[in-house]
CSV table of C-alpha atoms and ligand atoms in Angstrom, one decimal:
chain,number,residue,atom,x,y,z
A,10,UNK,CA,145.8,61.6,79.4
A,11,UNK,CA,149.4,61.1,78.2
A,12,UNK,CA,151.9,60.5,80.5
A,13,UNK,CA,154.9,60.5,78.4
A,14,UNK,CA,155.1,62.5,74.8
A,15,UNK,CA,158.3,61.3,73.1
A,16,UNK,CA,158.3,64.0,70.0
A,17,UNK,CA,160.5,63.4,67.0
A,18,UNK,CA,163.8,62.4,68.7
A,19,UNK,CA,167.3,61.6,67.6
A,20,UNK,CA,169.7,60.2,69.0
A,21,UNK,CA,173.2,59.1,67.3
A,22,UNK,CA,176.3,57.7,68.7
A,23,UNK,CA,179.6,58.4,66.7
A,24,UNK,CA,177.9,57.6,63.2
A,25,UNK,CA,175.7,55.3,64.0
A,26,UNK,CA,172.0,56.7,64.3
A,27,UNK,CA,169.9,54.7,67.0
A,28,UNK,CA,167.0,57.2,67.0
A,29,UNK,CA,165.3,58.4,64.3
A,30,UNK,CA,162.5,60.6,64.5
A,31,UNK,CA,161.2,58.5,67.5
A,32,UNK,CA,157.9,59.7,68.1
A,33,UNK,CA,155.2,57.8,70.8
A,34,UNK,CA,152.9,58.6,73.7
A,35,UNK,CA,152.0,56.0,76.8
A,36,UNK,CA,148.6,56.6,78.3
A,37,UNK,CA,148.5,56.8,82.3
A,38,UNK,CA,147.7,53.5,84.0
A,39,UNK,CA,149.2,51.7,81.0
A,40,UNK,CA,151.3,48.8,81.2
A,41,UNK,CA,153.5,49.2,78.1
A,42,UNK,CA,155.6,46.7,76.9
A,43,UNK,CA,158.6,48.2,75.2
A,44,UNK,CA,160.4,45.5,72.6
A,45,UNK,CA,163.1,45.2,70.3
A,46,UNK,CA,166.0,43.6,69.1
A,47,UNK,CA,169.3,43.5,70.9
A,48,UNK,CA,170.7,47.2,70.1
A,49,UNK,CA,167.7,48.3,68.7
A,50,UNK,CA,167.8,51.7,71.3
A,51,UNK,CA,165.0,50.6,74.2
A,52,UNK,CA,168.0,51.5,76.9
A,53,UNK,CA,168.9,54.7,75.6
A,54,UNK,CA,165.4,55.8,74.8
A,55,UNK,CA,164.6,55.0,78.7
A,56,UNK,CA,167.9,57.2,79.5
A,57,UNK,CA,166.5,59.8,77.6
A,58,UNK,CA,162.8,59.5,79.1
A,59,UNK,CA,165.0,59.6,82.5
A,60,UNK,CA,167.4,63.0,81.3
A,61,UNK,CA,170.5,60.5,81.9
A,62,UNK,CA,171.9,61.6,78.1
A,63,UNK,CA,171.3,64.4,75.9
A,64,UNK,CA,169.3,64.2,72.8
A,65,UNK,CA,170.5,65.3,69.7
A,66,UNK,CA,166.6,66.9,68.4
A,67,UNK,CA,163.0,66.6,69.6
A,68,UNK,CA,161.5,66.6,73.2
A,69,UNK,CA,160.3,64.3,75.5
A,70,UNK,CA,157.2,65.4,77.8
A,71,UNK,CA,156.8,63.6,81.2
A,72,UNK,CA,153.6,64.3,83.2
A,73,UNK,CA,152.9,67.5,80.5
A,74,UNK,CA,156.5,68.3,81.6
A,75,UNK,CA,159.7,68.9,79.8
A,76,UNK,CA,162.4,66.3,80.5
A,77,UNK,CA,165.8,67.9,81.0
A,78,UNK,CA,169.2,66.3,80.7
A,79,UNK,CA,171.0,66.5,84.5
A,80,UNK,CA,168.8,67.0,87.0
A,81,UNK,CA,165.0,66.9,85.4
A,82,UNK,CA,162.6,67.7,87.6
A,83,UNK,CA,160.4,65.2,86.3
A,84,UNK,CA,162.3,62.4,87.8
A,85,UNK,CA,160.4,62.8,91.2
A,86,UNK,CA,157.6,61.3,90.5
A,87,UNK,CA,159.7,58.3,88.3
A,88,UNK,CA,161.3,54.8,89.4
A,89,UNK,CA,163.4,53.5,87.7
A,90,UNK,CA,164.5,50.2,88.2
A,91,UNK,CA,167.8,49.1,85.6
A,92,UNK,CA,168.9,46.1,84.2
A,93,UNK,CA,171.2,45.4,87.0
A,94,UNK,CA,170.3,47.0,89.8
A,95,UNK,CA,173.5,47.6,92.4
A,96,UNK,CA,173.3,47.2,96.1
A,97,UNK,CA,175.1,47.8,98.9
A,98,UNK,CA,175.2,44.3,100.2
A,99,UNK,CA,175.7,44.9,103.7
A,100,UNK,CA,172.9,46.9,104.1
A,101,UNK,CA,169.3,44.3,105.1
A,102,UNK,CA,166.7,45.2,102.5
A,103,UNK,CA,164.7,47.8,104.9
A,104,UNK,CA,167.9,49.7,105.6
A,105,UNK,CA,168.6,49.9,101.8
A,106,UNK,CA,165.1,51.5,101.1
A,107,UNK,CA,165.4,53.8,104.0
A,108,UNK,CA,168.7,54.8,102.5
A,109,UNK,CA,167.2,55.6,99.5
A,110,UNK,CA,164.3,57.5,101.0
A,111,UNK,CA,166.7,59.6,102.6
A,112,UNK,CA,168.2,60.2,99.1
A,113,UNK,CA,165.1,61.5,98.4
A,114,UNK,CA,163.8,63.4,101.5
A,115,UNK,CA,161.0,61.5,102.6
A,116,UNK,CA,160.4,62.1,105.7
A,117,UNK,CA,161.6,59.7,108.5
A,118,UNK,CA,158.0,58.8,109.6
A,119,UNK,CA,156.6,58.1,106.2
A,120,UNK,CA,159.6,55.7,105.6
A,121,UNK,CA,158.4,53.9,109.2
A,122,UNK,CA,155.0,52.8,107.4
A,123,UNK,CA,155.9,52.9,103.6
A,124,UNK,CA,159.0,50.8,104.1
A,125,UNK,CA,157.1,47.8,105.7
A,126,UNK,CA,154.3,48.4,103.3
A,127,UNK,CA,156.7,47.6,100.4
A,128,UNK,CA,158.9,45.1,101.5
A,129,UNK,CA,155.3,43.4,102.1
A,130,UNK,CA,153.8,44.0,98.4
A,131,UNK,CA,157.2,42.7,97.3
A,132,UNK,CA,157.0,39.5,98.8
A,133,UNK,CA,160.4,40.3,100.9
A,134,UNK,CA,160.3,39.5,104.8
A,135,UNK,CA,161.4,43.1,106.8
A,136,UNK,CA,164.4,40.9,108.8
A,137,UNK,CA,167.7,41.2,109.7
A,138,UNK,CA,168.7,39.1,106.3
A,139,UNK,CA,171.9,41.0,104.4
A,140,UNK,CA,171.3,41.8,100.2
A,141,UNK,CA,174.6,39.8,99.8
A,142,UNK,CA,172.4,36.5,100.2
A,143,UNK,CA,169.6,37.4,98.6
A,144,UNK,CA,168.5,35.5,94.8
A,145,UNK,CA,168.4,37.5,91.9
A,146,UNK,CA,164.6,37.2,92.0
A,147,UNK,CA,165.0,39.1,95.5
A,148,UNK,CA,167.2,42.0,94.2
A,149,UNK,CA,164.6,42.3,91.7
A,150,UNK,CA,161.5,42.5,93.9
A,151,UNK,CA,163.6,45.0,96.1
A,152,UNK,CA,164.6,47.1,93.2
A,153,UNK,CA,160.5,47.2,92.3
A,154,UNK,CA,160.7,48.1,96.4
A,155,UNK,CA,163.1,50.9,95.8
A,156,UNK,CA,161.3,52.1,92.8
A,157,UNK,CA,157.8,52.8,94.1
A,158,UNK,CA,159.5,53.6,97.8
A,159,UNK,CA,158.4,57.4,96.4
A,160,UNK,CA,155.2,56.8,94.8
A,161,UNK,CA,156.2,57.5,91.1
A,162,UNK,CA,153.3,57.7,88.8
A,163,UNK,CA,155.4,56.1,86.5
A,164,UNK,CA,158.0,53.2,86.9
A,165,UNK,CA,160.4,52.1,84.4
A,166,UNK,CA,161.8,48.7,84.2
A,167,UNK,CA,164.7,47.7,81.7
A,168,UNK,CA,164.5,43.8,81.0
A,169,UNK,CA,163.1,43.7,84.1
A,170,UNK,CA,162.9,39.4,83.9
A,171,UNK,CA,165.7,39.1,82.1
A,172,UNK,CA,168.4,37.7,84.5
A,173,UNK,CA,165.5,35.0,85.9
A,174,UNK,CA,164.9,32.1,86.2
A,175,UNK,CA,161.2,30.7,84.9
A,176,UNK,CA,159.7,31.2,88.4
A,177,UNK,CA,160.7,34.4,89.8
A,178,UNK,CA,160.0,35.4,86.0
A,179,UNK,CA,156.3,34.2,86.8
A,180,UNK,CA,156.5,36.0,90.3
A,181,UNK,CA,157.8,39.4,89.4
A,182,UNK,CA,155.5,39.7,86.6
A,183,UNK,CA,152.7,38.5,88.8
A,184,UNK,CA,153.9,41.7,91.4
A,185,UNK,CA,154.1,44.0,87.9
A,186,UNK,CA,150.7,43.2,86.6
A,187,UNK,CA,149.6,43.6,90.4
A,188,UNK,CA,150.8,47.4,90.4
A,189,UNK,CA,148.9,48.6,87.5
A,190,UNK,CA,146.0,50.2,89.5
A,191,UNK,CA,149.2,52.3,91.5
A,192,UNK,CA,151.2,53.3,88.7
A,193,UNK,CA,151.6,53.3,84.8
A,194,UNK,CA,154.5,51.0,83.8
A,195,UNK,CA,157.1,51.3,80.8
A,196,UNK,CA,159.1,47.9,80.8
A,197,UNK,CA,161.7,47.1,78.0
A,198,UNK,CA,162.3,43.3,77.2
A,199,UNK,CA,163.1,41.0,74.6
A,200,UNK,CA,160.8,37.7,76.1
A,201,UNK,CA,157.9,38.2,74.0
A,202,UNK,CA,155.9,35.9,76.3
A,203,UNK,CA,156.4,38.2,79.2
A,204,UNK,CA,154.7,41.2,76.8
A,205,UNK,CA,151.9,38.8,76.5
A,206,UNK,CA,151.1,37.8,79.9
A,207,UNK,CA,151.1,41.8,81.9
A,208,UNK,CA,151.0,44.3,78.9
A,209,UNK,CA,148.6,45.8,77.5
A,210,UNK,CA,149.9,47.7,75.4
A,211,UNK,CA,152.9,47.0,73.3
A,212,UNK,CA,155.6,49.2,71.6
A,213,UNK,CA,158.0,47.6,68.8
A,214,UNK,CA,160.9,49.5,68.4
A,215,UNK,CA,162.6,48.6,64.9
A,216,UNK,CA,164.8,51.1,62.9
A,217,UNK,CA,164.8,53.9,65.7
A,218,UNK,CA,161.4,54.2,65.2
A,219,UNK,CA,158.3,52.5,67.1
A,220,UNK,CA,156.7,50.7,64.0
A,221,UNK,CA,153.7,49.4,66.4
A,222,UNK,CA,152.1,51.3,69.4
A,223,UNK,CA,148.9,49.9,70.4
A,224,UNK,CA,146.9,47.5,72.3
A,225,UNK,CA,147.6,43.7,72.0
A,226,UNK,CA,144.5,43.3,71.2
A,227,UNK,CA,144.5,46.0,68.3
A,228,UNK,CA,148.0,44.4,67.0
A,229,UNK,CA,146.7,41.4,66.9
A,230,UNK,CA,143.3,42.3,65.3
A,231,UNK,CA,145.9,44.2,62.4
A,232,UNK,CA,148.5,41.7,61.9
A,233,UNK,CA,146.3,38.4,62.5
A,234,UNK,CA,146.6,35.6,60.4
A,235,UNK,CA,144.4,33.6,61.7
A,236,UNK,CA,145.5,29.9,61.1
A,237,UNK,CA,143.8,25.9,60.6
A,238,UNK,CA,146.2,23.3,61.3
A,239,UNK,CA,145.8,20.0,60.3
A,240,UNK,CA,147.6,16.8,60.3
A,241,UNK,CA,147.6,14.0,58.3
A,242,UNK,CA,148.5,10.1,58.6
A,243,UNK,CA,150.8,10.3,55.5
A,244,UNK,CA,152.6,12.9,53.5
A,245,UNK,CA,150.4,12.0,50.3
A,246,UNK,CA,147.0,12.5,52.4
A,247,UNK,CA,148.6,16.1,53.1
A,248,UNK,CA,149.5,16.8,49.7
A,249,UNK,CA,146.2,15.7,48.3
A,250,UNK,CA,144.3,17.5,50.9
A,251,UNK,CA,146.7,21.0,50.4
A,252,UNK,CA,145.6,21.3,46.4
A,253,UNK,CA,141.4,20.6,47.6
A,254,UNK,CA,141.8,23.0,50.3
A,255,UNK,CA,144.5,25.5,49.2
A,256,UNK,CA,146.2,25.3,52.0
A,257,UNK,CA,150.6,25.1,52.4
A,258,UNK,CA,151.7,21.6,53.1
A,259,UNK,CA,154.8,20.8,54.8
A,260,UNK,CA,155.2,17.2,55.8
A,261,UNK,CA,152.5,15.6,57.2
A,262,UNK,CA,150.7,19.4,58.2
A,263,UNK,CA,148.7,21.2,56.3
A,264,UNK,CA,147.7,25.1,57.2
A,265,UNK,CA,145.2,27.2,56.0
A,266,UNK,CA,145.0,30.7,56.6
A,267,UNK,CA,141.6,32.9,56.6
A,268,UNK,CA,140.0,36.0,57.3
A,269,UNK,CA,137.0,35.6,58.1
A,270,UNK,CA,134.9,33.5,60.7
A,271,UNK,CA,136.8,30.4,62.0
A,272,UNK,CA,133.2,27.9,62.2
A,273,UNK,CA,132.4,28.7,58.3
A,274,UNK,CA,135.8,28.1,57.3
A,275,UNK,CA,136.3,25.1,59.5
A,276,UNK,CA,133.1,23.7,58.2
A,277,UNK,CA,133.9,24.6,54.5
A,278,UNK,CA,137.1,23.0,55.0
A,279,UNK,CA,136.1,19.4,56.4
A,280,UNK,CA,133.3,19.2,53.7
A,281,UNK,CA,135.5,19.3,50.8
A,282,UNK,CA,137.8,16.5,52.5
A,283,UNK,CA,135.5,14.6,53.9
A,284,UNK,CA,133.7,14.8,50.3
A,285,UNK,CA,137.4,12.9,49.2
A,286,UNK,CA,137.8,11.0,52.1
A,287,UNK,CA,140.9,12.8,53.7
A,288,UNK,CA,140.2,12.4,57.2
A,289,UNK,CA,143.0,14.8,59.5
A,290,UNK,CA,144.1,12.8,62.1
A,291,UNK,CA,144.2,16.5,64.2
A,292,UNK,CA,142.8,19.6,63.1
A,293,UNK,CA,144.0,22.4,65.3
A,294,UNK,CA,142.6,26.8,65.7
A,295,UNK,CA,146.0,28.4,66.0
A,296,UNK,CA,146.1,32.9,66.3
A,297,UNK,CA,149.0,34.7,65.9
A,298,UNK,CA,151.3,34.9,69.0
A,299,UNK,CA,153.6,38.4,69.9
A,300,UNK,CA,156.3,36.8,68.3
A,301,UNK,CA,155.1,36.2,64.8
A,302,UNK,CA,154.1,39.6,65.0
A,303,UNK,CA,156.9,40.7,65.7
A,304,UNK,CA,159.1,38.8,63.4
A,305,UNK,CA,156.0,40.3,60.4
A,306,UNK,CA,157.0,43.9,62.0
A,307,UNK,CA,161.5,43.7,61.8
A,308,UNK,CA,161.4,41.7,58.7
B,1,ATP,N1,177.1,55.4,75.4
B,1,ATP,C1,177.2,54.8,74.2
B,1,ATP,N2,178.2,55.0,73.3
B,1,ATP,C2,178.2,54.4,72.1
B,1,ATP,N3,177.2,53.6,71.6
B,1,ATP,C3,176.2,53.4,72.4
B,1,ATP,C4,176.1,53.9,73.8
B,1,ATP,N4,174.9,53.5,74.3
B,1,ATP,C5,174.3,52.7,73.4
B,1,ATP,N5,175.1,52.6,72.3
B,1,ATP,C6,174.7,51.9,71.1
B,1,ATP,O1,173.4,52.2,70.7
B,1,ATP,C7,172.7,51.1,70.2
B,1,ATP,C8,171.4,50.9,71.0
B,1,ATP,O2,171.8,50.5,72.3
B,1,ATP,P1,170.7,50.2,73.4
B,1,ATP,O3,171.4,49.7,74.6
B,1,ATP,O4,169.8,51.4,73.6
B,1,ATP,O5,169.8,49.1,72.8
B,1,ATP,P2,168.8,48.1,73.4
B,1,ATP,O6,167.6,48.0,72.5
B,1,ATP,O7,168.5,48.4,74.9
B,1,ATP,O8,169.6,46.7,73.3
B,1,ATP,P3,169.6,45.4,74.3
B,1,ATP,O9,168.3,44.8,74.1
B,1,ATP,O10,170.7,44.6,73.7
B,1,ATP,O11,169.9,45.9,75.7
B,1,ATP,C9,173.6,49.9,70.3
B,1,ATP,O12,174.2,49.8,69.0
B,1,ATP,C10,174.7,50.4,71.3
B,1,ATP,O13,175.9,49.8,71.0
């Protein structure tokens, strides 16, 4: 099942069109890793998913539900966590998530057990600590808090990591990946390597349109150039070895790109220079990573 239907949407601002014809679908317990280039529209279409702006044609479906700009409906079973997440900083991090429980009429005795419950998955201890002292890390992991206080079937994170440091980079997507048998997960991001590590499935977002919605594994499988490196002593070696084995030289490297299975072409490969005496000083398998994919996909 689908839990969100993006159908054919536009979206302009003055004359500039940032949506065009955006159609996609996330499957429930996905984790989907939404990427683009700076401007390329991954915040507005999340504003749209969440009926904060209007949309000039199409429809978005949440949960089989129309989304409404104001006050959708299907917002109460999203979280949302933004880019910058705003606090009030004299507030300790279980009074913050009971005010916002409140907001959303849970009920007193439900926030007693669920706030412990997620200031524990969060990693953040329930004292008397104010937000104003907390890292950014920690404003993150209470904004995931805050997020899945209501249990949203699906949360949405905009550049989520971006504002971190490499280590509470590693920890929050640790906690994210760690959430996906509660809830399906949209989360927008330009760190390729973070798509890499939790997502499982990955959206490029290039032109107002998603050029790529699929698995890693299947955009991998599609834009794979699968790739022999090897290295040479000298320059000369590399050239001689490039014409024998058809390969692109630069410097003292030499790659090979194939198709088919990496032992036959490895094999046919050292024959032939081993048959001239070109011996590689390194020979290395190398796949392609996100980002040469998606460098292939916005060229
Ligand atoms: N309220 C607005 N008024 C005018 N232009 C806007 C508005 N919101 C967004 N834009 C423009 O729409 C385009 C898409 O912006 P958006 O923030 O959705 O991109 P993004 O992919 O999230 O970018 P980034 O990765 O830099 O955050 C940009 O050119 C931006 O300047």
């Amino acid at each position: 099942m689908n839990v969100l239907e993006v159908n054919h949407v536009n979206k302009h601002f003055g004359d500039k069109q940032v949506l065009h014809d955006l159609s996609f679908t996330v499957p429930e317990g996905a984790i989907f890793g939404f990427v683009g280039e700076n401007g390329a529209g991954k915040t507005t279409t999340m504003k749209l998913i969440l009926g904060l702006d209007t949309i000039d044609a199409g429809t978005i479906n949440l949960f089989g539900q129309p989304v409404h700009y104001g006050e959708t409906a299907t917002n109460q079973a999203v979280g949302y966590l933004p880019d910058v997440p705003e606090y009030y900083n004299y507030m300790t991090a279980a009074e913050y998530l009971r005010f916002c429980g409140r907001l959303t009429a849970m009920a007193p005795d439900e926030l007693k057990t669920r706030i412990p419950e997620m200031l524990s998955l969060v990693g953040l201890p329930n004292n008397k600590h104010r937000i104003r002292g907390f890292s950014r890390g920690m404003k993150q992991r209470l904004g995931i808090a805050q997020a899945l206080l209501n249990r949203p079937k699906l949360l949405i994170c905009d550049e989520p990591t971006s504002a971190l440091d490499p280590a509470g980079r590693s920890e929050f997507l640790t906690l994210l990946a760690s959430l996906k048998t509660q809830t399906t997960i949209i989360f927008s991001t330009h760190i390729l390597a973070d798509v890499e590590r939790v997502a499982d499935r990955v959206g490029i977002l290039h032109h107002g349109q998603l050029q790529v919605n699929d698995t890693l594994a299947a955009i991998k499988a599609q834009y794979a150039v699968n790739q022999i490196v090897l290295s040479f002593e000298t320059e000369a070696q590399a050239k001689q070895a490039a014409t024998l084995i058809q390969g692109k030289q630069n410097a003292q490297r030499v790659v090979v790109t194939y198709h088919d299975d990496y032992t036959e072409t490895a094999n046919a490969v050292l024959s032939q220079l081993l048959a001239n005496q070109l011996v590689p000083v390194a020979m290395d398998r190398s796949e392609p990573s996100l980002e040469d994919i998606f460098l292939e996909v916005i060229a």
